[in-house]
Short mmCIF file of C-alpha atoms in Angstrom, two decimals:
data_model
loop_
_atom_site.label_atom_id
_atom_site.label_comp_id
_atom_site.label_asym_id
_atom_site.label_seq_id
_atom_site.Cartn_x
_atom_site.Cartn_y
_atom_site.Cartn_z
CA UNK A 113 74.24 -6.40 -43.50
CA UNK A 114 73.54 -7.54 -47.13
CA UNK A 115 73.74 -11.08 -47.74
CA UNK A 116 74.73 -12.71 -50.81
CA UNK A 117 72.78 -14.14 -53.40
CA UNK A 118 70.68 -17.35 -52.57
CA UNK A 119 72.96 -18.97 -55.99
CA UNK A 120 76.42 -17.89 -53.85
CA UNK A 121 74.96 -19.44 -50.96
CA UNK A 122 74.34 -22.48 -52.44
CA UNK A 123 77.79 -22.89 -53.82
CA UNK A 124 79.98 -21.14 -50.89
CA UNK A 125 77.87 -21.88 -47.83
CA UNK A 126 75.69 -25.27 -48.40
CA UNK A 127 78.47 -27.11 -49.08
CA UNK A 128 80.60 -25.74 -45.83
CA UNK A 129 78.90 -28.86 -43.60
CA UNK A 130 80.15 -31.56 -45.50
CA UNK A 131 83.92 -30.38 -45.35
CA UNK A 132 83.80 -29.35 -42.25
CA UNK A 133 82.37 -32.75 -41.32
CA UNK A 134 85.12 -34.43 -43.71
CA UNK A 135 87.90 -32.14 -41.25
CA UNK A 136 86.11 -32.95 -38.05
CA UNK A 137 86.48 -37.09 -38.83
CA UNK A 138 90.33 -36.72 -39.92
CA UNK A 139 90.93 -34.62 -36.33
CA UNK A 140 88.50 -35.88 -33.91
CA UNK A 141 90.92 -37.74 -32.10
CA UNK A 142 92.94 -34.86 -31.57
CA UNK A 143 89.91 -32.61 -30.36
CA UNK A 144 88.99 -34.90 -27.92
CA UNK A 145 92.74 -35.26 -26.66
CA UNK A 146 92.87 -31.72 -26.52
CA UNK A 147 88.88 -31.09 -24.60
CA UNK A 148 89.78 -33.61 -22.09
CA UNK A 149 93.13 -32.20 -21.24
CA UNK A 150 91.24 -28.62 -20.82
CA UNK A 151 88.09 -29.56 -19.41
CA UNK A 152 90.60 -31.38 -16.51
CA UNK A 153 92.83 -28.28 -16.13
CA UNK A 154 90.20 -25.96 -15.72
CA UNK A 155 87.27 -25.63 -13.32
CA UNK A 156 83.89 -26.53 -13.89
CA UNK A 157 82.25 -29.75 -14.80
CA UNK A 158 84.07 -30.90 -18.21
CA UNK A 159 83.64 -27.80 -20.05
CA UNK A 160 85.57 -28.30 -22.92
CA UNK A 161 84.33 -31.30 -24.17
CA UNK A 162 80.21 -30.24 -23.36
CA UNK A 163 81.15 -27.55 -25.94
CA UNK A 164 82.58 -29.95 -27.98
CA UNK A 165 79.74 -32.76 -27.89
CA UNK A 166 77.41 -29.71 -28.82
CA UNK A 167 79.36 -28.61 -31.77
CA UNK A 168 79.39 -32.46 -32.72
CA UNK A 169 75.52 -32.58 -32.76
CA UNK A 170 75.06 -29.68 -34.47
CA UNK A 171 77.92 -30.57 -37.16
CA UNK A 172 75.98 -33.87 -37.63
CA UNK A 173 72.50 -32.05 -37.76
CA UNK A 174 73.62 -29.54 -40.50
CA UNK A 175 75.00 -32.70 -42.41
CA UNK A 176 71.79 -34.60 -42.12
CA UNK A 177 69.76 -31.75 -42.88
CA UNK A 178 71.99 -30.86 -46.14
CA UNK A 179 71.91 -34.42 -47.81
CA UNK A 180 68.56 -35.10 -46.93
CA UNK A 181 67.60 -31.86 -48.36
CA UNK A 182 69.40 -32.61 -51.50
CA UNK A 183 67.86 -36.27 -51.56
CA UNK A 184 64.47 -34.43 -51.25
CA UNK A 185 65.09 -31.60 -53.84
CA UNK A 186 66.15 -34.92 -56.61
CA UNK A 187 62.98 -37.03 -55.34
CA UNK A 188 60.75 -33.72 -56.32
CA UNK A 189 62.54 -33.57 -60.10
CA UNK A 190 64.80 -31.68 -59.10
CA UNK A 191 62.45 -28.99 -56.82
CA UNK A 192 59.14 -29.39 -59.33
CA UNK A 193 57.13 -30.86 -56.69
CA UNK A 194 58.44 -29.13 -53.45
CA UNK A 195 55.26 -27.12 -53.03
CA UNK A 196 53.77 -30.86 -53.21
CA UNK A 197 51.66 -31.60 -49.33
CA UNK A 198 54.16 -34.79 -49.16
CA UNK A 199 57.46 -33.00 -49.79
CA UNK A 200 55.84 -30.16 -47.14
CA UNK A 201 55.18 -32.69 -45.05
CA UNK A 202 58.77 -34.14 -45.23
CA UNK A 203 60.34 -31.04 -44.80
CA UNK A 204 58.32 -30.43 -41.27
CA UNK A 205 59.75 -33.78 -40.37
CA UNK A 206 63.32 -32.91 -40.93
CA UNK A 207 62.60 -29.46 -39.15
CA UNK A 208 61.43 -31.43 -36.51
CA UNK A 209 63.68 -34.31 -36.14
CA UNK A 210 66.30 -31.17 -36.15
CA UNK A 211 65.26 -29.02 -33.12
CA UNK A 212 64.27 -32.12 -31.36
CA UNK A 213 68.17 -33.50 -31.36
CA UNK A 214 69.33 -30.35 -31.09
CA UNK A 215 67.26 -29.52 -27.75
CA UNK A 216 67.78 -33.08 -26.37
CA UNK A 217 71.72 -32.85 -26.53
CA UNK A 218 71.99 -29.49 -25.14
CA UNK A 219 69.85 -30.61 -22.36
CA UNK A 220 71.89 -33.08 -21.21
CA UNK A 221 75.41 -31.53 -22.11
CA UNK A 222 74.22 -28.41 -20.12
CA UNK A 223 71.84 -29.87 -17.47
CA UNK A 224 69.25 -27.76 -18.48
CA UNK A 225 65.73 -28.24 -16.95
CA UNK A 226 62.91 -26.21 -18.76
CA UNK A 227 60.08 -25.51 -16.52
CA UNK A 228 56.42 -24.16 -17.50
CA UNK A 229 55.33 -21.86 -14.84
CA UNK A 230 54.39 -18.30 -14.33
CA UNK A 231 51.23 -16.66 -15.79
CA UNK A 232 48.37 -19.06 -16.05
CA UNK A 233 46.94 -20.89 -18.44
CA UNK A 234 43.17 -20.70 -19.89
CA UNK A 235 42.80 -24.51 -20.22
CA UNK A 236 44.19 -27.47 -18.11
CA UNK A 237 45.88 -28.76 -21.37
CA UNK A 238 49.79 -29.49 -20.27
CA UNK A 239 50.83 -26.32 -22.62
CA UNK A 240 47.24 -24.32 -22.97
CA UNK A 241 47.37 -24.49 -26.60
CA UNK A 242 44.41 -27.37 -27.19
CA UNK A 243 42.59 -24.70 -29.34
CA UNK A 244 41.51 -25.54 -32.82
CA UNK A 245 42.10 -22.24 -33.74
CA UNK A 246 45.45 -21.09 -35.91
CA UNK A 247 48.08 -19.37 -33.35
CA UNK A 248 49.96 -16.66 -33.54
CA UNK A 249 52.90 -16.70 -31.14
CA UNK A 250 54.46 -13.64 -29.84
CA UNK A 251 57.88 -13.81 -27.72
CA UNK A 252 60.19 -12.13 -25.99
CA UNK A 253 63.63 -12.69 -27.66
CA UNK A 254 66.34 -13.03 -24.88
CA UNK A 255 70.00 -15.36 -27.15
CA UNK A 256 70.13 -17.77 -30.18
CA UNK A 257 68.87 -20.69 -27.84
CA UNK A 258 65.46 -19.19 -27.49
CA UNK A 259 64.54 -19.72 -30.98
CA UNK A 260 65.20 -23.04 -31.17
CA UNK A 261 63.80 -23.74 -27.62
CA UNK A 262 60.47 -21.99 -28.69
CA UNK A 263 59.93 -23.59 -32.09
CA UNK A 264 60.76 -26.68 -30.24
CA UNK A 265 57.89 -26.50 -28.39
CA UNK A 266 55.45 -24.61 -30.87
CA UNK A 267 56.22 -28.20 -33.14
CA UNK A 268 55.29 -30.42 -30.04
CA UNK A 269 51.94 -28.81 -30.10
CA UNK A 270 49.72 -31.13 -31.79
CA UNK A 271 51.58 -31.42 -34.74
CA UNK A 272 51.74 -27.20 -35.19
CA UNK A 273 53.42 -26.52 -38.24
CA UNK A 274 55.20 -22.57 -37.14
CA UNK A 275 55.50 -19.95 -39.86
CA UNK A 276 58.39 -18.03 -39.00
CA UNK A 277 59.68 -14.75 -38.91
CA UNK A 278 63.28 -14.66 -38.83
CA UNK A 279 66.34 -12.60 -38.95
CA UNK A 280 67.61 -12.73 -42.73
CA UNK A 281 71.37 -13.33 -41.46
CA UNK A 282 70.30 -16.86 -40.64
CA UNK A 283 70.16 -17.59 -43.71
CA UNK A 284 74.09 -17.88 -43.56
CA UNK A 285 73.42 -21.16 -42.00
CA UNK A 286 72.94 -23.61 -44.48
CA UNK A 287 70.17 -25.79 -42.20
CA UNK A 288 67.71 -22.55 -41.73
CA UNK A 289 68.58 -21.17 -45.14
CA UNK A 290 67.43 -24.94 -47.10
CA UNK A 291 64.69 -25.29 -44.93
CA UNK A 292 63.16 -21.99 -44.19
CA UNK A 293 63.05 -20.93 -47.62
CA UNK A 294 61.59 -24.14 -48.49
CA UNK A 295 58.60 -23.83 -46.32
CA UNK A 296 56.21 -20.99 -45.57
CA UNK A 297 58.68 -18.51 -43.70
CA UNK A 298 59.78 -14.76 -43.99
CA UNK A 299 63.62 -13.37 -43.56
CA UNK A 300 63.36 -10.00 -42.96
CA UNK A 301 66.14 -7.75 -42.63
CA UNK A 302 66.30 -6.36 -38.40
CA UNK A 303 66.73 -2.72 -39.81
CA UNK A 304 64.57 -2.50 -43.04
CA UNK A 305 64.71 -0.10 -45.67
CA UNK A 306 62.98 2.65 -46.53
CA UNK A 307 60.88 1.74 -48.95
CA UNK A 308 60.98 -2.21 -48.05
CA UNK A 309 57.01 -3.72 -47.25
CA UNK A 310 58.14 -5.93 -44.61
CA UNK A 311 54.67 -5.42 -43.11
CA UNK A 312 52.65 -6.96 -46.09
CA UNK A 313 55.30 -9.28 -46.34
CA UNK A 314 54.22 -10.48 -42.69
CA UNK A 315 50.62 -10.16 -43.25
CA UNK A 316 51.22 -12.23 -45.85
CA UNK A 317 52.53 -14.78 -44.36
CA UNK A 318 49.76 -14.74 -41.99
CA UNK A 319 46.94 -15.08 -43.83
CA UNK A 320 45.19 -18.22 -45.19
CA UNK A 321 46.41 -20.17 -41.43
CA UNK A 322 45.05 -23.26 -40.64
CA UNK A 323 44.39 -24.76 -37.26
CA UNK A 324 47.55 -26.51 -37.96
CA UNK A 325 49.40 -23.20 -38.53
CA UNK A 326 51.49 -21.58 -35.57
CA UNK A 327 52.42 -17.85 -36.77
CA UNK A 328 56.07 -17.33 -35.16
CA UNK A 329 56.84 -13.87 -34.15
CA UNK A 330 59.23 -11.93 -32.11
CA UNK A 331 58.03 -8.59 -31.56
CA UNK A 332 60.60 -6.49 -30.15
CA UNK A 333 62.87 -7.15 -33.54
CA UNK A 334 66.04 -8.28 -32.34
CA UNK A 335 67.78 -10.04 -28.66
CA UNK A 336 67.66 -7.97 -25.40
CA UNK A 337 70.57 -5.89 -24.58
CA UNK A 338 70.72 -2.33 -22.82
CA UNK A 339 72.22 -0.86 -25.90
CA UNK A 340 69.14 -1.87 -28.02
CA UNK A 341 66.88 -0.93 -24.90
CA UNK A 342 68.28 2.89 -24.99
CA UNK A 343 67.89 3.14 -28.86
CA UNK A 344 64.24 1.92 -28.63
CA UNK A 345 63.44 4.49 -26.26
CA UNK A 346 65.24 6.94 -27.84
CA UNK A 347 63.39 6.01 -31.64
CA UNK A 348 60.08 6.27 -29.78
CA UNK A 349 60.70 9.45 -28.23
CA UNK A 350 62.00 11.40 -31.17
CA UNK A 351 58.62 9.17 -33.19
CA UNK A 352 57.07 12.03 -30.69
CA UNK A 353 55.29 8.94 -29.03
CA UNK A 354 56.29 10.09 -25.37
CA UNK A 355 54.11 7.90 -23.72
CA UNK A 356 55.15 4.54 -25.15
CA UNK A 357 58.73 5.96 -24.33
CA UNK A 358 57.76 6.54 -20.52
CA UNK A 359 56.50 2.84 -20.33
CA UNK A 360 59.53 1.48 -22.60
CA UNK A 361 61.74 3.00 -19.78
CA UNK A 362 59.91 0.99 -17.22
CA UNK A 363 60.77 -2.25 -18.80
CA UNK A 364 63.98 -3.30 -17.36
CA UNK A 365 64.28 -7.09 -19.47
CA UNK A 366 62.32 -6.45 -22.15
CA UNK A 367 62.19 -3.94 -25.15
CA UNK A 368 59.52 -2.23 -26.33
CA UNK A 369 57.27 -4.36 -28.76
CA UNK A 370 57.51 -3.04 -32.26
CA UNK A 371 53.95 -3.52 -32.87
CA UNK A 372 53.55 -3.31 -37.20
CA UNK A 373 54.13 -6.73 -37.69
CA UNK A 374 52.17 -8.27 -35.09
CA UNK A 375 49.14 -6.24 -35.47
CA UNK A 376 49.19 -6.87 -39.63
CA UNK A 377 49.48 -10.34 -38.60
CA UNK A 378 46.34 -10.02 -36.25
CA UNK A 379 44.64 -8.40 -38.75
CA UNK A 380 45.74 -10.77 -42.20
CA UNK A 381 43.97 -13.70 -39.67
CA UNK A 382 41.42 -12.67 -37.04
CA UNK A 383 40.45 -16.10 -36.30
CA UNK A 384 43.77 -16.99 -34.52
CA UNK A 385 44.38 -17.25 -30.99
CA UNK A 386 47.55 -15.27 -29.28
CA UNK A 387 49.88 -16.97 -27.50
CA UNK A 388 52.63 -14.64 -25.12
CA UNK A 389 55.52 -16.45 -24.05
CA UNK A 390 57.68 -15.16 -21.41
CA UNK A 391 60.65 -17.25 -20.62
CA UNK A 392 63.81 -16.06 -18.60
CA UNK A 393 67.39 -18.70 -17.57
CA UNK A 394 69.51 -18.11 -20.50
CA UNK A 395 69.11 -14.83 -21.19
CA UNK A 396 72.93 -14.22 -20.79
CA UNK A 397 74.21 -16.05 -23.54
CA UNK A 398 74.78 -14.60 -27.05
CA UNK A 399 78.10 -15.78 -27.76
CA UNK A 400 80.50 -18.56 -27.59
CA UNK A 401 81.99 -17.06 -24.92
CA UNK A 402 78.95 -16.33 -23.10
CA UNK A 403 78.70 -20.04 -23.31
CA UNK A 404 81.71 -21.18 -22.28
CA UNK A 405 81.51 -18.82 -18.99
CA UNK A 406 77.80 -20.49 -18.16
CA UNK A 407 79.36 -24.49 -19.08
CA UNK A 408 80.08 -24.56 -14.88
CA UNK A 409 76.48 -24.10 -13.88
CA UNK A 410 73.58 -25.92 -14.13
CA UNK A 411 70.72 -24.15 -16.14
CA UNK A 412 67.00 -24.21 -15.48
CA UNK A 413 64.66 -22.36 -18.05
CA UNK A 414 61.24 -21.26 -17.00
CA UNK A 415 58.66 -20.84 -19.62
CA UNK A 416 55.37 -19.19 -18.95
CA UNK A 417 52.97 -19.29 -21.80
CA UNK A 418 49.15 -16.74 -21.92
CA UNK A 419 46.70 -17.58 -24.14
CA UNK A 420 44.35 -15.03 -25.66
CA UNK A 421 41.11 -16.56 -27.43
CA UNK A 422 40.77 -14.41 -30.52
CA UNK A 423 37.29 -13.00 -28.95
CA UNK A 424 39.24 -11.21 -26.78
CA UNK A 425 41.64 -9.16 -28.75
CA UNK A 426 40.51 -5.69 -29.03
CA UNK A 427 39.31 -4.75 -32.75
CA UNK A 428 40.90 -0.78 -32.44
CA UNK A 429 44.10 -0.15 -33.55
CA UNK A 430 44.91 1.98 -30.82
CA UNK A 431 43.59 -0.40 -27.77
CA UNK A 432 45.77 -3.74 -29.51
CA UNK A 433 48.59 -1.46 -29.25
CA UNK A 434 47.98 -0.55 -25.81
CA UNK A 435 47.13 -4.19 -25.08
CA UNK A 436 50.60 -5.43 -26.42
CA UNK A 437 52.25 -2.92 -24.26
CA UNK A 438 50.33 -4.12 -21.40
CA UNK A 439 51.48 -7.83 -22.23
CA UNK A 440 55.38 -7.04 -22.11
CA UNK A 441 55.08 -5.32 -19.12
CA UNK A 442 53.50 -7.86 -17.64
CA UNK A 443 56.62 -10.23 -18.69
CA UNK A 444 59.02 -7.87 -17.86
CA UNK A 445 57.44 -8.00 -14.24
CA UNK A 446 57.24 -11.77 -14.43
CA UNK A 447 60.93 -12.10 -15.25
CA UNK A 448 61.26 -9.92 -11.79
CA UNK A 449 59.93 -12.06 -10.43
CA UNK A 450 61.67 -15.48 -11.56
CA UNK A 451 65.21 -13.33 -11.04
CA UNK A 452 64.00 -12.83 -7.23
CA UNK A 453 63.22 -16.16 -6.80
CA UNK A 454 66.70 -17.86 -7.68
#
């Protein structure tokens, strides 16, 4: 999918929040009319108007985000001074501010409950992550919530700022296309092309981390389904690498890690620490419908993070690789494990 130009973006697509907003005020009475009379006609616990509260927050988030990003982009002269530490530092905030409404309102709508358990942790810190060292965060990707569930909680670590690589479609959305581009992040298409250096692009990114710096990663390229599953083992296998196929096709939850971008990542900063996160509760729901089917339950998320000091990352190409594989499987088991339990 080719997306167009950041200049049509910023005339079609940054201005879609404010008249959307401008529609939502003129009809809201009429929305909520019409969620209540749903949510009582069909079963479940107020479905209707959970969805709508959730499109409300969001609405009001990519609203915030917009004119606050435009009062930002004037207080630099007009973007002169973005790359300034104080107009950085501002943009973290509103990042942060962001995910942490976001998370807080689908919480309650939903009655979600996130717990940390699972594989354990290297440090009796509440998350494991008290390391001075930079991070570089590798996750399974299982729905849209995940993202913003994980960089949630990758901000909440001491003040991590995340470097992020992300889908390039995102950048339809006006909130991740202002603020993603305006702070040290990559959009990378989920089928390259020939030709395209998406791996120095990500090594790139990488380098020059602080111990503020959380590198953001998703390693298997795109969400779970079986579809993708079949085509990764099939790529692999006709890549000739039969073995990595054999294992791929023992991994029921996961898929197989793509392993260029992580491993140009370990190498562009060998001081960082690796952080696996396994998480499995919402890994059903892609869509709005998907959604709207899990509005009658009650949702708990378990998240199960493994830190790896960087002194304990093999230096050969060949073992890392190996090493990774190890590491999904070991998720995919976990998730087994979580699924047996509820």
């Amino acid at each position: 999918m080719k997306l167009p130009p950041r200049w049509v973006r910023r005339i079609v697509f940054w201005p879609l929040p404010l008249l959307i907003f401008f529609l939502y005020v003129t009809t809201v009475p009429l929305l909520l009319i019409a969620a209540l009379i749903l949510s009582y006609r069909l079963p479940g616990k107020w479905r209707a108007l959970r969805l709508l509260g959730l499109a409300t927050c969001y609405l009001f988030v990519e609203v915030v985000v917009t004119v606050a990003a435009l009062g930002l982009w004037l207080a630099s002269g007009f973007g002169w001074k973005l790359s300034l530490e104080a107009f950085v530092s501002a943009h973290y905030r509103l990042l942060r501010w962001a995910l942490r409404l976001l998370v807080y309102t689908g919480s309650r709508l939903f009655s979600l409950n996130i717990e940390q358990d699972g594989m354990a942790l290297p440090t009796d810190s509440r998350d494991g992550t008290s390391s001075d060292a930079p991070l570089i965060v590798l996750s399974r990707h299982a729905g849209p919530a995940d993202s913003f569930l994980l960089l949630h909680e990758v901000m909440s670590w001491e003040g991590r700022r995340p470097r992020i690589v992300a889908k390039a479609a995102l950048q339809l959305d006006p909130v991740f296309d202002i603020l993603l581009n305006r702070l040290p992040n990559r959009f990378i298409m989920q089928n390259p092309a020939p030709g395209s250096d998406t791996t120095s692009s990500i090594a790139e990114l990488a380098s020059g981390m602080t111990n503020q710096g959380a590198f953001v990663i998703f390693p298997e390229g795109g969400n779970f389904t079986e579809g993708r599953r079949t085509r990764a083992i099939e790529r692999l296998r006709s890549d000739g690498h039969e073995e990595a196929a054999r294992r791929a096709e023992s991994m029921t939850h996961v898929l197989a890690p793509r392993p260029a971008g992580t491993l140009a990542a370990i190498d562009a900063c060998p001081a960082a620490d690796v952080v696996f996160v396994a998480h499995t509760g919402l890994d059903q729901i892609f869509t709005v419908s998907d959604l709207w089917a899990s509005l009658p339950e009650d949702k708990t998320l378990h998240l199960a993070w493994r830190v790896v000091p960087a002194s304990e990352i093999p230096t050969d190409s060949a073992e890392r690789m190996d090493w990774l594989f190890r590491a999904w499987e070991r998720i995919d088991r976990w998730i087994d494990e979580q699924r047996e339990r509820e």
